[in-house]
PDB file of C-alpha atoms and ligand atoms in Angstrom:
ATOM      1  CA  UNK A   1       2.724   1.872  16.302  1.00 91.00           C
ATOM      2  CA  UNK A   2       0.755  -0.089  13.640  1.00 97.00           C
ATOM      3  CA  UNK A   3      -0.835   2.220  10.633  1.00 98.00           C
ATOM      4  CA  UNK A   4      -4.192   0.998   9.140  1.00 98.00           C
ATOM      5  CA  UNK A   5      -4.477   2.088   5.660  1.00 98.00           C
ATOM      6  CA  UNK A   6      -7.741   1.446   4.040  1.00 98.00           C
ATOM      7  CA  UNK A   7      -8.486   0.150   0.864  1.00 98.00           C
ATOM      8  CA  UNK A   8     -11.413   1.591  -0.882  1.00 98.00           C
ATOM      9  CA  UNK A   9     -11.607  -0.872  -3.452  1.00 98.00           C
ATOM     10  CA  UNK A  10     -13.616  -2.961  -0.856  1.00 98.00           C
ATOM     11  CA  UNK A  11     -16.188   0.302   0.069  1.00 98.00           C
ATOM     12  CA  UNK A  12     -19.189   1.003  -1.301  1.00 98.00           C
ATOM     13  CA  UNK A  13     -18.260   3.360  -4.208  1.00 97.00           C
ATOM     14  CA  UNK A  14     -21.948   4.679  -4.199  1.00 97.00           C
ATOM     15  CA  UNK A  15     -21.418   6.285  -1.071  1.00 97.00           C
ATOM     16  CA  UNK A  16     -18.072   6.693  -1.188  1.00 97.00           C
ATOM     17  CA  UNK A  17     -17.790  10.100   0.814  1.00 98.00           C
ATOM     18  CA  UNK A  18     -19.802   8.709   3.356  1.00 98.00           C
ATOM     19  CA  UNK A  19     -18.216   5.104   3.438  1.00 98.00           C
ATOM     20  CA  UNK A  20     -14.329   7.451   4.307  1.00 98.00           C
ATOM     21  CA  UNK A  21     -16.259   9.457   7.239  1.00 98.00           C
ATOM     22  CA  UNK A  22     -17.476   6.081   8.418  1.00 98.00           C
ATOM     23  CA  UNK A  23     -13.986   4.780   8.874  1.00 98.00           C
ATOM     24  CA  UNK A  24     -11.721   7.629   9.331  1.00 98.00           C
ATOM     25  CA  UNK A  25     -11.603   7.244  13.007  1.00 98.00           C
ATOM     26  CA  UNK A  26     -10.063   3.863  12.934  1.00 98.00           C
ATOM     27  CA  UNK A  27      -7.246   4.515  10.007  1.00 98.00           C
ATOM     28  CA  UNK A  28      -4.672   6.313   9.880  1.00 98.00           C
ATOM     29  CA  UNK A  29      -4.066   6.569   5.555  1.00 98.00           C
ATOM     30  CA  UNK A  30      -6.361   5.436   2.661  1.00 98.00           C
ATOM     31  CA  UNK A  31      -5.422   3.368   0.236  1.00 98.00           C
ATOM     32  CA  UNK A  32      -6.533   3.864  -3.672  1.00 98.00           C
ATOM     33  CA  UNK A  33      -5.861   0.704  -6.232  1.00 98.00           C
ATOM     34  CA  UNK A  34      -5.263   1.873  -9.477  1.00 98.00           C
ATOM     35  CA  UNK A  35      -4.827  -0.554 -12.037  1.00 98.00           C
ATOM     36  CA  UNK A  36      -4.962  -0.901 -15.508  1.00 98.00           C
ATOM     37  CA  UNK A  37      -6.197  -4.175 -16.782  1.00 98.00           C
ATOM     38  CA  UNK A  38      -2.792  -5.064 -17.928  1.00 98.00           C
ATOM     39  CA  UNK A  39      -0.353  -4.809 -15.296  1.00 98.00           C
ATOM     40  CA  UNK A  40      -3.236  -7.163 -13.541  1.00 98.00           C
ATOM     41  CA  UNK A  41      -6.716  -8.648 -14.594  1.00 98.00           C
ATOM     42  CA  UNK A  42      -9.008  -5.521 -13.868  1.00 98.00           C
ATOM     43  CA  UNK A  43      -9.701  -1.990 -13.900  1.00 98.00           C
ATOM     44  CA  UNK A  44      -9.915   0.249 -11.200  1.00 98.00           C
ATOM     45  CA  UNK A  45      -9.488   4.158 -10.079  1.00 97.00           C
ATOM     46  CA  UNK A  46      -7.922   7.223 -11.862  1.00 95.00           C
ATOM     47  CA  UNK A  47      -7.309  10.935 -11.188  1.00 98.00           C
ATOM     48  CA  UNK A  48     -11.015  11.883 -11.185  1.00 97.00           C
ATOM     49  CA  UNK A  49     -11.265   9.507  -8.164  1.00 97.00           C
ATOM     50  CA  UNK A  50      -8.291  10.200  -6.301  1.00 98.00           C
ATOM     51  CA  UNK A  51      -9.469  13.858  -6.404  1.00 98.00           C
ATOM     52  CA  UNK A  52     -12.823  12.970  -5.141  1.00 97.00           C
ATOM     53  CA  UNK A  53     -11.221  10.699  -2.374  1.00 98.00           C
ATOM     54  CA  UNK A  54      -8.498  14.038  -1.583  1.00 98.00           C
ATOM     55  CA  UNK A  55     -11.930  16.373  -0.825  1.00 98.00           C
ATOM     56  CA  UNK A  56     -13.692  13.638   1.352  1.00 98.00           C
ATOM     57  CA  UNK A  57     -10.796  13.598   3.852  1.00 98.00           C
ATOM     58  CA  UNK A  58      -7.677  14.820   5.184  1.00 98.00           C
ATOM     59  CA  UNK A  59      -5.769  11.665   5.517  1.00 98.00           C
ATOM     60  CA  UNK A  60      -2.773  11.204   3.667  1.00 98.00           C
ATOM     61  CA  UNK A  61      -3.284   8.880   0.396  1.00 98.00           C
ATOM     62  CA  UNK A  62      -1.209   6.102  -0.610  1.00 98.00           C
ATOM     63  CA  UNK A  63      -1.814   5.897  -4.758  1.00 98.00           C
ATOM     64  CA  UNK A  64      -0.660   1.897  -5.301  1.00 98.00           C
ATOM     65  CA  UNK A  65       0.318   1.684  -9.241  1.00 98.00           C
ATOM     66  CA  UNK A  66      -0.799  -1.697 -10.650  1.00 98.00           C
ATOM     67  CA  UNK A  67       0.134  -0.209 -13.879  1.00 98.00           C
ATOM     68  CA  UNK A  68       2.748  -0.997 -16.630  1.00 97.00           C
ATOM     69  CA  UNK A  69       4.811   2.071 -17.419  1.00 96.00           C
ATOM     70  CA  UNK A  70       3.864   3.700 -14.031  1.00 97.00           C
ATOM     71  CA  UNK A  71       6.143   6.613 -14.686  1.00 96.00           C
ATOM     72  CA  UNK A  72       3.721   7.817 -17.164  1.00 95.00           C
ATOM     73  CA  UNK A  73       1.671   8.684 -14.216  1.00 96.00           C
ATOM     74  CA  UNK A  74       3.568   9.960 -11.401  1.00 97.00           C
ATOM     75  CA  UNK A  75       3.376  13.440 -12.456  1.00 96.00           C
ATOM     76  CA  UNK A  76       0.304  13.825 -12.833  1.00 97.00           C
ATOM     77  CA  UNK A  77      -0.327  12.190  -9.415  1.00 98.00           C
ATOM     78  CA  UNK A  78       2.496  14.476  -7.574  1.00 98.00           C
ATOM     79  CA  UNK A  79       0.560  17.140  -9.215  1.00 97.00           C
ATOM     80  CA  UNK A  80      -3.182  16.895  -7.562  1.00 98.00           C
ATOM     81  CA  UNK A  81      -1.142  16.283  -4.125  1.00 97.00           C
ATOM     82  CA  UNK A  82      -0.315  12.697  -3.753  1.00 98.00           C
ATOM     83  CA  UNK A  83       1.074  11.793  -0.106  1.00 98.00           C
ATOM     84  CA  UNK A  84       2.744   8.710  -1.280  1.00 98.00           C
ATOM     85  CA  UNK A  85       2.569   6.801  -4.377  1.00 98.00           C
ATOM     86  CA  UNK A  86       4.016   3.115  -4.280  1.00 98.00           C
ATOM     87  CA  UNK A  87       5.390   1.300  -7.624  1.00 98.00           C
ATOM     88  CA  UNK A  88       5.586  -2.293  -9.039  1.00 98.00           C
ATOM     89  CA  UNK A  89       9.266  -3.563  -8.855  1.00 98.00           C
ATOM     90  CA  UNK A  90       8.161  -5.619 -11.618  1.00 98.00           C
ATOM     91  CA  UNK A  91       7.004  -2.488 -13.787  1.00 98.00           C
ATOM     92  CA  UNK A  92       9.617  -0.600 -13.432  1.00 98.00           C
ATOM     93  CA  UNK A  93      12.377  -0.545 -15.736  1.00 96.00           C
ATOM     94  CA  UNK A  94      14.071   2.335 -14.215  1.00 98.00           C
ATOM     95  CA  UNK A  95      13.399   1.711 -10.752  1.00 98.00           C
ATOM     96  CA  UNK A  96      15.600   4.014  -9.218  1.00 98.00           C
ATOM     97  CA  UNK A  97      14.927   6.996 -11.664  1.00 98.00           C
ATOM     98  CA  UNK A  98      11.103   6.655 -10.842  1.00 98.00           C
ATOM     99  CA  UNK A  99      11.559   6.601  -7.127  1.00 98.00           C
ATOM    100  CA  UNK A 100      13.363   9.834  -7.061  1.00 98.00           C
ATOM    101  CA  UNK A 101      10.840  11.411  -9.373  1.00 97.00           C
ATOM    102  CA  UNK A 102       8.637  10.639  -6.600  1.00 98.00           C
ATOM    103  CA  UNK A 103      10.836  11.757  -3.626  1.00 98.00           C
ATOM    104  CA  UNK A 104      11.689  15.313  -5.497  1.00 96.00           C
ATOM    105  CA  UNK A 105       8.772  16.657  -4.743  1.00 94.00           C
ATOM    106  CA  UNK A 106       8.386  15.585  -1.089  1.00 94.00           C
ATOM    107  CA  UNK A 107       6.122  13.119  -1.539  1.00 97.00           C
ATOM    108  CA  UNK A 108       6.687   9.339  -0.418  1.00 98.00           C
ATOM    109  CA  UNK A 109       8.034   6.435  -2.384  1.00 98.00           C
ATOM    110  CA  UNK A 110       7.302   3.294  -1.817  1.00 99.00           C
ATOM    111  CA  UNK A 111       8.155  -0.039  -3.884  1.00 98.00           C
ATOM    112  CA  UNK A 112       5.885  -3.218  -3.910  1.00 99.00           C
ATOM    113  CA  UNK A 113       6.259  -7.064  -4.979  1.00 98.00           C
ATOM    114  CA  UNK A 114       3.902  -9.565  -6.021  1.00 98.00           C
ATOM    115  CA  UNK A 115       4.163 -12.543  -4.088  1.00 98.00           C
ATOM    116  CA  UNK A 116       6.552 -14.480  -6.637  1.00 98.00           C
ATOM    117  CA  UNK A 117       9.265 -11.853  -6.351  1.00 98.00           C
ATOM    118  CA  UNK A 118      12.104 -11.921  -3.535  1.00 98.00           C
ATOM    119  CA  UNK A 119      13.064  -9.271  -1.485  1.00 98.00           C
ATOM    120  CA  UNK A 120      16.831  -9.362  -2.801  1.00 98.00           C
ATOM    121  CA  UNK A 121      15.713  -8.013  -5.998  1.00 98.00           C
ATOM    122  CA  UNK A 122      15.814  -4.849  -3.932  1.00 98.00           C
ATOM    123  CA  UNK A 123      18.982  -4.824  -2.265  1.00 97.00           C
ATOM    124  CA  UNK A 124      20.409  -2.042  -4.484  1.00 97.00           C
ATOM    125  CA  UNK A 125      17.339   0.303  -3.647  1.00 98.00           C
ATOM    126  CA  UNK A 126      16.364  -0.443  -0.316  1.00 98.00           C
ATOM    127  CA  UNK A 127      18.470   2.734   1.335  1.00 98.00           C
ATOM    128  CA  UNK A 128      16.309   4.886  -1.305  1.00 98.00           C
ATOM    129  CA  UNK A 129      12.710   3.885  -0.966  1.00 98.00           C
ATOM    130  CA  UNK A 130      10.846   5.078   2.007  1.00 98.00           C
ATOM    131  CA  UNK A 131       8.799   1.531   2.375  1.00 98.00           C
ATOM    132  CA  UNK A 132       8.207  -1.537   1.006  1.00 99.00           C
ATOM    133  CA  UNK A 133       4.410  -2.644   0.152  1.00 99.00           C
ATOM    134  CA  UNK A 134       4.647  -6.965   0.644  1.00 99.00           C
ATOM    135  CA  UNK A 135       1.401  -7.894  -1.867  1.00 99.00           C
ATOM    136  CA  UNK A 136       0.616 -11.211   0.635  1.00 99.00           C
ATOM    137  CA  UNK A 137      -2.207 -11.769  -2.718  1.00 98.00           C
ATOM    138  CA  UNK A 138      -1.650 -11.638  -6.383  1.00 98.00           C
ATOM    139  CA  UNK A 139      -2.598  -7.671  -6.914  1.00 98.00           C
ATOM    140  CA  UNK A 140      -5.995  -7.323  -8.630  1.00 98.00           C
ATOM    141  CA  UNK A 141      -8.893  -8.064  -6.375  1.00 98.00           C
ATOM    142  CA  UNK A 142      -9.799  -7.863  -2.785  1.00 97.00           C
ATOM    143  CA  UNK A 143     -11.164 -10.225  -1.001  1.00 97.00           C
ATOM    144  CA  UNK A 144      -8.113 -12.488  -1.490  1.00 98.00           C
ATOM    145  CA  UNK A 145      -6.353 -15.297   0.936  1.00 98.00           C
ATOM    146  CA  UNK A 146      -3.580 -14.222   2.429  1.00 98.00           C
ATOM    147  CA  UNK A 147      -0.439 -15.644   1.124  1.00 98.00           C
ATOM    148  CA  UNK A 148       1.402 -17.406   4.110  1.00 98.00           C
ATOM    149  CA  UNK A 149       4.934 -17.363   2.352  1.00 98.00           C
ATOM    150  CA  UNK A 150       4.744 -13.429   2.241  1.00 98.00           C
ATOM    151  CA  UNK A 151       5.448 -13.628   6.206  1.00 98.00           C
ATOM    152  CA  UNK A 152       9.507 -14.746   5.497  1.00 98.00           C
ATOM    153  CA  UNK A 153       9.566 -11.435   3.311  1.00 98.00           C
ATOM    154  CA  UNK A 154       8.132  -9.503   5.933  1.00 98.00           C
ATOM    155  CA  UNK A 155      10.952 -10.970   8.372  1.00 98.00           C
ATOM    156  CA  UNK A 156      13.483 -10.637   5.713  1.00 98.00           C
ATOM    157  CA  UNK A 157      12.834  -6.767   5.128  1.00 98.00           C
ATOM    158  CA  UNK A 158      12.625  -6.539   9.246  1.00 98.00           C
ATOM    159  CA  UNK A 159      16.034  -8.236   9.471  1.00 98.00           C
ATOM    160  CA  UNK A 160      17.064  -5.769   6.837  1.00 98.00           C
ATOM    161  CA  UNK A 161      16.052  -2.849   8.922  1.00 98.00           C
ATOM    162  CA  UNK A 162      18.186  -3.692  12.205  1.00 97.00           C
ATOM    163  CA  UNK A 163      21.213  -5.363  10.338  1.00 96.00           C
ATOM    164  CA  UNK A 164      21.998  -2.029   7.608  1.00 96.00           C
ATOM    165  CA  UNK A 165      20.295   0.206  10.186  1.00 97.00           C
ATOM    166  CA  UNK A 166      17.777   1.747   7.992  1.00 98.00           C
ATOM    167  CA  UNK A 167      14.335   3.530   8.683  1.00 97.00           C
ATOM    168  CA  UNK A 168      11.963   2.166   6.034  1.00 98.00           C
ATOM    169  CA  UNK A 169       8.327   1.401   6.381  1.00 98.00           C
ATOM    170  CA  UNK A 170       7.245  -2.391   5.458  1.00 99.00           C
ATOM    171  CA  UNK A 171       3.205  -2.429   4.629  1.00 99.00           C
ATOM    172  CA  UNK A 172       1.347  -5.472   3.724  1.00 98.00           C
ATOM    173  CA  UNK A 173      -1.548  -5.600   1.656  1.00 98.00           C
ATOM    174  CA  UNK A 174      -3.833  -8.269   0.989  1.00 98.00           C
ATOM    175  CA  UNK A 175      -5.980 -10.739   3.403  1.00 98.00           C
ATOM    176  CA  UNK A 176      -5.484  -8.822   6.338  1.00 98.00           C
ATOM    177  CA  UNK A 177      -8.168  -8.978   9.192  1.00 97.00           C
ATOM    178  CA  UNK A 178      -8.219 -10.301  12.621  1.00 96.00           C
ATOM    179  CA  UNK A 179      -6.162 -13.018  12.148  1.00 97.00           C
ATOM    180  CA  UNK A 180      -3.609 -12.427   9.683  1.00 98.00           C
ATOM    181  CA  UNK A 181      -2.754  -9.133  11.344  1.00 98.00           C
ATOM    182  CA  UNK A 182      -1.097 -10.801  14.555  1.00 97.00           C
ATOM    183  CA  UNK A 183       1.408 -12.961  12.497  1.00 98.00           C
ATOM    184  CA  UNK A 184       2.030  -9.833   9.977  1.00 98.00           C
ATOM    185  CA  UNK A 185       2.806  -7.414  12.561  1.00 98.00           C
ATOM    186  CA  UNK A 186       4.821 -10.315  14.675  1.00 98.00           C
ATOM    187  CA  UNK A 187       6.975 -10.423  11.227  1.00 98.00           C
ATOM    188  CA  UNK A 188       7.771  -6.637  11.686  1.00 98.00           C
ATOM    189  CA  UNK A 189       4.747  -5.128   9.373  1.00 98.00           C
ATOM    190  CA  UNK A 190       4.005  -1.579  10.712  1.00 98.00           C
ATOM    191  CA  UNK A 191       1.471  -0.926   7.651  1.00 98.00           C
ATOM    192  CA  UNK A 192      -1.278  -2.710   7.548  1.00 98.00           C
ATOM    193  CA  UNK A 193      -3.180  -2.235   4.034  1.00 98.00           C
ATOM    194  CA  UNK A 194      -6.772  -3.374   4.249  1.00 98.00           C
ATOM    195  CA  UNK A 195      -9.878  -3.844   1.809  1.00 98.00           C
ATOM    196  CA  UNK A 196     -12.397  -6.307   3.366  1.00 98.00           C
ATOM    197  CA  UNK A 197     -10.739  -5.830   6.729  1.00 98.00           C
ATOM    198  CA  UNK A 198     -11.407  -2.713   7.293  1.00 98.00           C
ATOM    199  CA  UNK A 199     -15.035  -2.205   5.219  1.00 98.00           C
ATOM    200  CA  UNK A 200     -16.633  -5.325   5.449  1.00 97.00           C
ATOM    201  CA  UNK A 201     -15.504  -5.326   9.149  1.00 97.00           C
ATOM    202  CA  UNK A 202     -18.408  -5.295  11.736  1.00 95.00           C
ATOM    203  CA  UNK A 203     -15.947  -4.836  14.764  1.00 95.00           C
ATOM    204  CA  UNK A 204     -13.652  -2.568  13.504  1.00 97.00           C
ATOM    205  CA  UNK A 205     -12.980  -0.203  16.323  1.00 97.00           C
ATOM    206  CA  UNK A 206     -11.645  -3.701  18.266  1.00 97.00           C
ATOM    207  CA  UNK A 207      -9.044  -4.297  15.680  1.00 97.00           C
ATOM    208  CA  UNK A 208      -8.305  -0.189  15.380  1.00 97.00           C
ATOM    209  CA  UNK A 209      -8.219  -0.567  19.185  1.00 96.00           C
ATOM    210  CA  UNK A 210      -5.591  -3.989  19.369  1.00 95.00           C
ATOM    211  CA  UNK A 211      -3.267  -2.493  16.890  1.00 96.00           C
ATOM    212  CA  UNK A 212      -3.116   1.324  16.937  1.00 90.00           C
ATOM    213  CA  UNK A 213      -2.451   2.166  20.547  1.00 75.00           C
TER     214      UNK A 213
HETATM  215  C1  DX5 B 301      -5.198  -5.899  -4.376  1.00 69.04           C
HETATM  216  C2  DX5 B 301      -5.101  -4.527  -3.810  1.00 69.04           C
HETATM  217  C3  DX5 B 301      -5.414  -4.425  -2.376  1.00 69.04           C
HETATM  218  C4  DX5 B 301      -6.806  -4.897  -2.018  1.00 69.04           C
HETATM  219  C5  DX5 B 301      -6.761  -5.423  -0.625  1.00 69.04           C
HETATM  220  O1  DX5 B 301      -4.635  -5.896  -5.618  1.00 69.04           O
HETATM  221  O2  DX5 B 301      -3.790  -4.016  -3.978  1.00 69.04           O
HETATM  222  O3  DX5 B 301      -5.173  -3.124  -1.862  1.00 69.04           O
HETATM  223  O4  DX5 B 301      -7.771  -3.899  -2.132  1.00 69.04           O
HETATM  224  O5  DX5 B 301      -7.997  -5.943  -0.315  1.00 69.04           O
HETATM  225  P1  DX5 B 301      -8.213  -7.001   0.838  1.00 69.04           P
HETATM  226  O6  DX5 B 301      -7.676  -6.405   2.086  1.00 69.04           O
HETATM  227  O7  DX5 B 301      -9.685  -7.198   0.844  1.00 69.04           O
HETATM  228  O8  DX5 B 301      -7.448  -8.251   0.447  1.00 69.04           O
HETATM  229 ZN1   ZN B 302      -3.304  -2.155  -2.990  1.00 69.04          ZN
END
Protein backbone atom coordinates (compact mmCIF):
# COMPACT_ATOMS: atom_id res chain seq x y z
CA UNK A 1 0.00 0.00 0.00
CA UNK A 2 1.05 3.51 -1.18
CA UNK A 3 1.19 6.35 1.79
CA UNK A 4 0.28 9.96 0.73
CA UNK A 5 2.01 12.36 2.88
CA UNK A 6 1.07 15.91 2.42
CA UNK A 7 3.07 18.78 2.19
CA UNK A 8 1.75 21.86 3.75
CA UNK A 9 4.11 24.10 2.30
CA UNK A 10 1.73 24.11 -0.78
CA UNK A 11 -1.70 24.86 1.64
CA UNK A 12 -3.07 27.85 2.38
CA UNK A 13 -1.30 28.80 5.67
CA UNK A 14 -4.25 31.26 6.44
CA UNK A 15 -6.46 28.53 6.95
CA UNK A 16 -4.25 26.13 7.79
CA UNK A 17 -6.48 24.08 10.33
CA UNK A 18 -9.06 24.02 7.93
CA UNK A 19 -6.86 23.34 4.73
CA UNK A 20 -5.55 19.60 7.11
CA UNK A 21 -9.45 18.72 7.76
CA UNK A 22 -9.94 19.30 4.06
CA UNK A 23 -7.44 16.66 3.13
CA UNK A 24 -7.13 14.30 5.92
CA UNK A 25 -9.34 11.79 4.33
CA UNK A 26 -7.14 11.22 1.39
CA UNK A 27 -3.51 11.07 3.34
CA UNK A 28 -2.27 9.03 5.38
CA UNK A 29 0.90 11.48 7.15
CA UNK A 30 1.60 15.26 6.78
CA UNK A 31 4.51 16.52 5.78
CA UNK A 32 6.16 19.89 7.42
CA UNK A 33 9.33 21.60 5.42
CA UNK A 34 11.48 23.19 7.68
CA UNK A 35 14.25 24.96 6.33
CA UNK A 36 16.55 27.45 7.15
CA UNK A 37 17.62 29.68 4.37
CA UNK A 38 20.98 28.13 4.35
CA UNK A 39 20.82 24.55 4.01
CA UNK A 40 18.48 25.80 0.86
CA UNK A 41 17.29 29.24 -0.60
CA UNK A 42 14.24 29.94 1.79
CA UNK A 43 12.63 29.95 5.01
CA UNK A 44 9.98 27.95 6.16
CA UNK A 45 8.25 26.31 9.48
CA UNK A 46 9.49 25.93 13.14
CA UNK A 47 8.24 24.49 16.46
CA UNK A 48 5.41 27.03 16.88
CA UNK A 49 4.04 25.51 13.61
CA UNK A 50 4.61 22.00 14.00
CA UNK A 51 2.68 22.39 17.31
CA UNK A 52 -0.14 24.09 15.63
CA UNK A 53 -0.12 21.40 12.78
CA UNK A 54 0.12 18.40 15.97
CA UNK A 55 -3.48 20.03 17.47
CA UNK A 56 -5.21 20.23 13.96
CA UNK A 57 -4.87 16.46 13.45
CA UNK A 58 -4.02 13.12 14.53
CA UNK A 59 -1.91 11.98 11.71
CA UNK A 60 1.50 11.14 12.27
CA UNK A 61 4.06 14.06 11.14
CA UNK A 62 7.04 13.65 9.15
CA UNK A 63 9.41 16.91 10.28
CA UNK A 64 11.86 17.04 6.87
CA UNK A 65 15.18 19.02 8.12
CA UNK A 66 16.45 21.28 5.30
CA UNK A 67 18.72 22.57 7.89
CA UNK A 68 22.56 22.65 8.40
CA UNK A 69 23.48 21.24 11.79
CA UNK A 70 20.08 19.40 12.05
CA UNK A 71 21.10 17.77 15.28
CA UNK A 72 20.69 21.02 16.93
CA UNK A 73 17.08 20.38 16.49
CA UNK A 74 16.10 16.92 16.97
CA UNK A 75 15.52 17.26 20.55
CA UNK A 76 13.55 19.68 20.66
CA UNK A 77 11.42 18.06 17.90
CA UNK A 78 11.38 14.44 19.77
CA UNK A 79 10.27 16.56 22.57
CA UNK A 80 6.72 18.18 21.31
CA UNK A 81 6.05 14.48 19.84
CA UNK A 82 7.55 14.15 16.47
CA UNK A 83 6.39 10.82 14.57
CA UNK A 84 9.31 10.86 12.30
CA UNK A 85 11.85 13.36 11.54
CA UNK A 86 13.97 12.79 8.25
CA UNK A 87 17.70 14.32 7.85
CA UNK A 88 19.93 15.66 4.99
CA UNK A 89 22.73 13.07 4.21
CA UNK A 90 24.47 16.03 3.08
CA UNK A 91 24.08 17.88 6.59
CA UNK A 92 25.00 15.47 8.56
CA UNK A 93 28.37 15.03 9.73
CA UNK A 94 27.58 12.35 12.11
CA UNK A 95 25.06 10.59 10.28
CA UNK A 96 24.80 7.62 12.19
CA UNK A 97 24.97 9.32 15.71
CA UNK A 98 21.94 11.58 14.64
CA UNK A 99 19.83 8.75 13.40
CA UNK A 100 19.96 6.93 16.62
CA UNK A 101 19.24 10.08 18.55
CA UNK A 102 16.18 9.91 16.63
CA UNK A 103 15.35 6.15 16.94
CA UNK A 104 16.00 6.27 21.00
CA UNK A 105 13.08 7.68 21.63
CA UNK A 106 10.77 5.64 19.36
CA UNK A 107 10.33 7.95 16.92
CA UNK A 108 11.22 7.34 13.09
CA UNK A 109 14.38 8.12 11.21
CA UNK A 110 14.53 8.72 7.99
CA UNK A 111 17.56 9.99 5.68
CA UNK A 112 17.08 12.12 2.44
CA UNK A 113 19.29 13.14 -0.74
CA UNK A 114 19.19 15.91 -3.02
CA UNK A 115 19.07 14.85 -6.42
CA UNK A 116 23.01 15.13 -7.07
CA UNK A 117 23.80 12.59 -4.37
CA UNK A 118 23.91 8.65 -5.03
CA UNK A 119 22.35 6.18 -3.13
CA UNK A 120 25.80 4.36 -2.30
CA UNK A 121 26.70 7.13 -0.10
CA UNK A 122 24.38 5.20 2.17
CA UNK A 123 25.43 1.78 2.02
CA UNK A 124 26.94 1.84 5.55
CA UNK A 125 23.54 3.15 7.07
CA UNK A 126 20.94 1.71 5.13
CA UNK A 127 20.24 -1.39 7.80
CA UNK A 128 19.80 1.64 10.43
CA UNK A 129 17.46 4.15 8.93
CA UNK A 130 13.85 3.32 8.81
CA UNK A 131 13.38 5.07 5.12
CA UNK A 132 14.88 6.87 2.65
CA UNK A 133 13.22 10.36 1.43
CA UNK A 134 14.47 10.49 -2.74
CA UNK A 135 14.22 14.67 -3.17
CA UNK A 136 13.13 14.03 -7.20
CA UNK A 137 13.59 18.42 -6.95
CA UNK A 138 16.33 20.47 -5.52
CA UNK A 139 14.74 20.93 -1.76
CA UNK A 140 13.44 24.49 -1.28
CA UNK A 141 10.23 25.17 -3.10
CA UNK A 142 7.19 23.37 -4.23
CA UNK A 143 5.87 23.50 -7.20
CA UNK A 144 9.00 21.96 -8.77
CA UNK A 145 9.53 19.46 -11.99
CA UNK A 146 10.08 16.29 -11.14
CA UNK A 147 13.54 15.11 -11.64
CA UNK A 148 13.41 12.02 -14.06
CA UNK A 149 16.95 10.65 -12.98
CA UNK A 150 15.61 10.29 -9.30
CA UNK A 151 13.55 7.13 -10.73
CA UNK A 152 17.14 4.84 -11.03
CA UNK A 153 17.53 5.79 -7.20
CA UNK A 154 14.20 4.77 -6.45
CA UNK A 155 15.00 1.30 -8.29
CA UNK A 156 18.36 1.22 -6.77
CA UNK A 157 17.03 1.51 -3.04
CA UNK A 158 14.12 -1.15 -4.24
CA UNK A 159 16.84 -3.52 -5.48
CA UNK A 160 18.46 -2.84 -2.16
CA UNK A 161 15.45 -3.95 -0.26
CA UNK A 162 15.02 -7.59 -1.89
CA UNK A 163 18.85 -8.27 -2.44
CA UNK A 164 20.09 -7.48 1.69
CA UNK A 165 16.51 -8.32 2.70
CA UNK A 166 15.73 -5.24 4.56
CA UNK A 167 12.35 -3.49 5.56
CA UNK A 168 12.92 0.22 4.88
CA UNK A 169 10.47 2.72 3.60
CA UNK A 170 11.58 4.69 0.23
CA UNK A 171 9.39 8.17 -0.03
CA UNK A 172 9.72 10.57 -2.80
CA UNK A 173 9.15 14.08 -2.58
CA UNK A 174 8.91 16.57 -5.13
CA UNK A 175 6.67 16.86 -8.52
CA UNK A 176 4.46 14.23 -7.65
CA UNK A 177 0.81 14.27 -9.10
CA UNK A 178 -1.04 12.18 -11.49
CA UNK A 179 1.56 11.41 -13.61
CA UNK A 180 4.72 11.15 -11.91
CA UNK A 181 3.13 8.92 -9.29
CA UNK A 182 2.70 5.80 -11.72
CA UNK A 183 6.46 5.70 -12.73
CA UNK A 184 7.51 6.49 -8.88
CA UNK A 185 5.55 3.83 -7.40
CA UNK A 186 6.48 1.37 -10.57
CA UNK A 187 10.25 2.16 -9.24
CA UNK A 188 9.25 0.72 -5.76
CA UNK A 189 8.21 4.25 -3.95
CA UNK A 190 5.67 3.36 -1.18
CA UNK A 191 5.74 7.16 0.14
CA UNK A 192 4.52 9.48 -1.83
CA UNK A 193 5.38 13.16 -0.44
CA UNK A 194 3.17 15.77 -2.03
CA UNK A 195 2.81 19.74 -2.03
CA UNK A 196 0.88 20.87 -5.17
CA UNK A 197 -0.35 17.33 -5.65
CA UNK A 198 -2.20 16.97 -3.01
CA UNK A 199 -3.47 20.92 -2.29
CA UNK A 200 -3.69 22.37 -5.48
CA UNK A 201 -5.35 19.06 -6.59
CA UNK A 202 -9.03 19.41 -7.79
CA UNK A 203 -9.49 15.51 -8.07
CA UNK A 204 -7.85 14.37 -5.25
CA UNK A 205 -10.01 11.64 -3.90
CA UNK A 206 -9.24 9.87 -7.66
CA UNK A 207 -5.57 9.83 -7.02
CA UNK A 208 -6.22 8.89 -2.99
CA UNK A 209 -8.53 6.32 -4.61
CA UNK A 210 -5.75 4.80 -7.54
CA UNK A 211 -3.03 4.57 -5.02
CA UNK A 212 -4.21 3.87 -1.45
CA UNK A 213 -6.40 0.83 -1.80
C1 LIG B 1 10.72 20.83 -1.29
C2 LIG B 1 9.97 20.18 -0.18
C3 LIG B 1 8.78 19.42 -0.61
C4 LIG B 1 7.75 20.26 -1.34
C5 LIG B 1 7.04 19.36 -2.30
O1 LIG B 1 11.92 21.27 -0.79
O2 LIG B 1 10.80 19.27 0.51
O3 LIG B 1 8.18 18.71 0.46
O4 LIG B 1 6.85 20.88 -0.49
O5 LIG B 1 6.17 20.12 -3.04
P1 LIG B 1 5.61 19.65 -4.44
O6 LIG B 1 4.96 18.33 -4.24
O7 LIG B 1 4.67 20.74 -4.81
O8 LIG B 1 6.80 19.55 -5.38
ZN1 LIG C 1 9.88 17.98 1.98
Amino acid sequence: MVRFSASILAADLSKLEKEIKRVEPYIDEIHLDVMDGHFVPNLTFAYPIFEAVKSSTQLPIDVHLMVTNPEFHVEKFLQLGVSRITVHVEACTHLHRTIWQIKEVGSEAFVSLNPATPVSLLEQIIGDVDGVLVMSVNPGFSGQKFIAKSLEKIRKLHEWKERYGLDFYIAVDGGINELTAHPVVDAGANILVMGYGIFKNDNLKALSDNFRK
